[in-house]
Coordinates of C-alpha atoms in Angstrom, one line a residue:
X153 CA 13.4 20.6 -20.1
X154 CA 10.9 18.1 -18.8
X155 CA 11.1 16.7 -15.3
X156 CA 9.0 14.2 -13.4
X157 CA 8.3 15.1 -9.8
X158 CA 7.5 11.8 -8.2
X159 CA 5.6 12.2 -4.9
X160 CA 6.3 9.6 -2.1
X161 CA 4.6 9.5 1.2
X162 CA 3.7 6.8 3.8
X163 CA 0.3 5.9 2.6
X164 CA -0.7 4.6 6.1
X165 CA -0.4 8.3 7.0
X166 CA -2.3 9.7 4.0
X167 CA -5.0 7.1 3.9
X168 CA -5.8 7.9 7.6
X169 CA -6.4 11.6 6.7
X170 CA -10.0 12.6 7.1
X171 CA -11.8 13.9 4.0
X172 CA -11.4 17.3 5.4
X173 CA -7.6 16.9 5.8
X174 CA -7.3 15.4 2.4
X175 CA -9.4 18.2 0.8
X176 CA -7.2 20.8 2.5
X177 CA -4.0 19.3 1.2
X178 CA -5.4 19.0 -2.3
X179 CA -6.6 22.6 -2.2
X180 CA -3.1 23.7 -1.3
X181 CA -1.7 21.6 -4.1
X182 CA -4.2 23.1 -6.5
X183 CA -2.7 26.5 -5.8
X184 CA 0.8 25.3 -7.0
X185 CA -0.9 23.5 -10.0
X186 CA -2.8 26.7 -11.0
X187 CA 0.4 28.7 -10.8
X188 CA 2.3 26.2 -13.0
X189 CA -0.6 26.0 -15.5
X190 CA -0.7 29.8 -15.8
X191 CA 3.1 29.8 -16.6
X192 CA 2.6 26.9 -19.2
X193 CA 4.9 24.6 -17.2
X194 CA 2.5 21.9 -16.0
X195 CA 2.0 18.7 -17.9
X196 CA 0.1 15.6 -16.8
X197 CA -0.5 15.2 -13.0
X198 CA -1.7 11.9 -11.5
X199 CA -2.7 10.8 -8.1
X200 CA -2.3 7.0 -7.8
X201 CA -4.8 4.9 -5.8
X202 CA -3.2 3.0 -2.8
X203 CA -0.9 0.1 -3.4
X204 CA -3.7 -2.2 -2.2
X205 CA -5.2 -1.5 -5.6
X206 CA -2.0 -2.3 -7.4
X207 CA -1.2 -5.3 -9.5
X208 CA 2.3 -6.3 -10.3
X209 CA 3.6 -8.4 -13.2
X210 CA 6.9 -10.1 -12.2
X211 CA 8.8 -10.9 -15.3
X212 CA 11.6 -12.9 -13.9
X213 CA 10.0 -16.2 -14.9
X214 CA 8.0 -17.6 -17.8
X215 CA 5.1 -17.1 -17.9
X216 CA 5.3 -13.9 -16.0
X217 CA 3.6 -14.0 -12.6
X218 CA 0.8 -11.6 -11.9
X219 CA 0.3 -10.7 -8.2
X220 CA -1.8 -8.3 -6.2
X221 CA -0.1 -5.5 -4.4
X222 CA 3.0 -3.4 -4.8
X223 CA 6.2 -4.4 -6.4
X224 CA 8.3 -3.7 -3.2
X225 CA 7.7 -3.3 0.5
X226 CA 8.8 0.2 1.5
X227 CA 8.1 2.8 4.1
X228 CA 7.0 5.4 1.6
X229 CA 5.0 4.7 -1.5
X230 CA 4.7 6.5 -4.9
X231 CA 1.5 8.4 -4.5
X232 CA 1.5 10.4 -7.7
X233 CA 3.5 12.5 -10.1
X234 CA 3.8 15.8 -11.9
X235 CA 5.3 16.4 -15.3
X236 CA 6.8 19.9 -15.4
X237 CA 8.6 21.9 -18.0
X238 CA 11.3 24.0 -16.4
X239 CA 14.7 25.4 -17.6
X240 CA 16.9 23.2 -15.4
X241 CA 17.1 21.2 -12.2
X242 CA 16.9 24.3 -10.0
X243 CA 13.6 25.0 -11.6
X244 CA 12.4 21.5 -10.8
X245 CA 13.6 21.8 -7.2
X246 CA 11.7 25.1 -6.9
X247 CA 8.5 23.4 -8.0
X248 CA 9.2 20.5 -5.6
X249 CA 9.8 23.0 -2.7
X250 CA 6.4 24.7 -3.5
X251 CA 4.7 21.2 -3.5
X252 CA 6.4 20.3 -0.3
X253 CA 5.0 23.4 1.5
X254 CA 1.5 22.4 0.4
X255 CA 1.8 18.7 1.4
X256 CA 3.4 17.9 4.6
X257 CA 5.8 14.9 5.1
X258 CA 7.1 12.5 2.4
X259 CA 9.6 13.2 -0.3
X260 CA 9.8 14.3 -3.9
X261 CA 12.1 12.5 -6.3
X262 CA 13.0 14.6 -9.4
X263 CA 14.1 13.0 -12.6
X264 CA 14.7 14.3 -16.1
X265 CA 12.2 13.0 -18.5
X266 CA 12.4 11.9 -22.0
X267 CA 9.1 11.4 -23.9
X268 CA 8.9 8.5 -26.4
X269 CA 6.1 9.1 -28.9
X270 CA 4.8 6.4 -31.2
X271 CA 6.6 6.4 -34.5
X272 CA 9.3 8.9 -33.3
X273 CA 12.8 7.9 -32.6
X274 CA 14.7 9.1 -29.5
X275 CA 17.0 12.0 -30.1
X276 CA 20.4 10.9 -31.4
X277 CA 19.2 7.6 -32.9
X278 CA 18.6 6.5 -36.4
X279 CA 16.4 3.8 -38.0
X280 CA 18.0 0.7 -39.3

């Protein structure tokens, strides 16, 4: 089953890391990524740029409003995500625990994932 591991952290903390600190965390995360890759369980991984680089489209009006910055003010921001293929939630929690050992602080939100491919119907649906 596919799961998304969403990585949250206070970006004021992570953006304050020196290059050496950031490189050290990324090297530890690479160890977890390499293990998952060798097991054939790692899908796409993305590290998002800070929320200062974000643009939000607010669709609660016509025309939609485009604004700079994040959608919501929160203490922790979504910094990136992993798509993993594991048997169940326990497997996804195991990956999250490995990632947490490599990256101090923050939180991992784990969600089951369903892929929607162009031209393909979601499972259990029919055209028409």
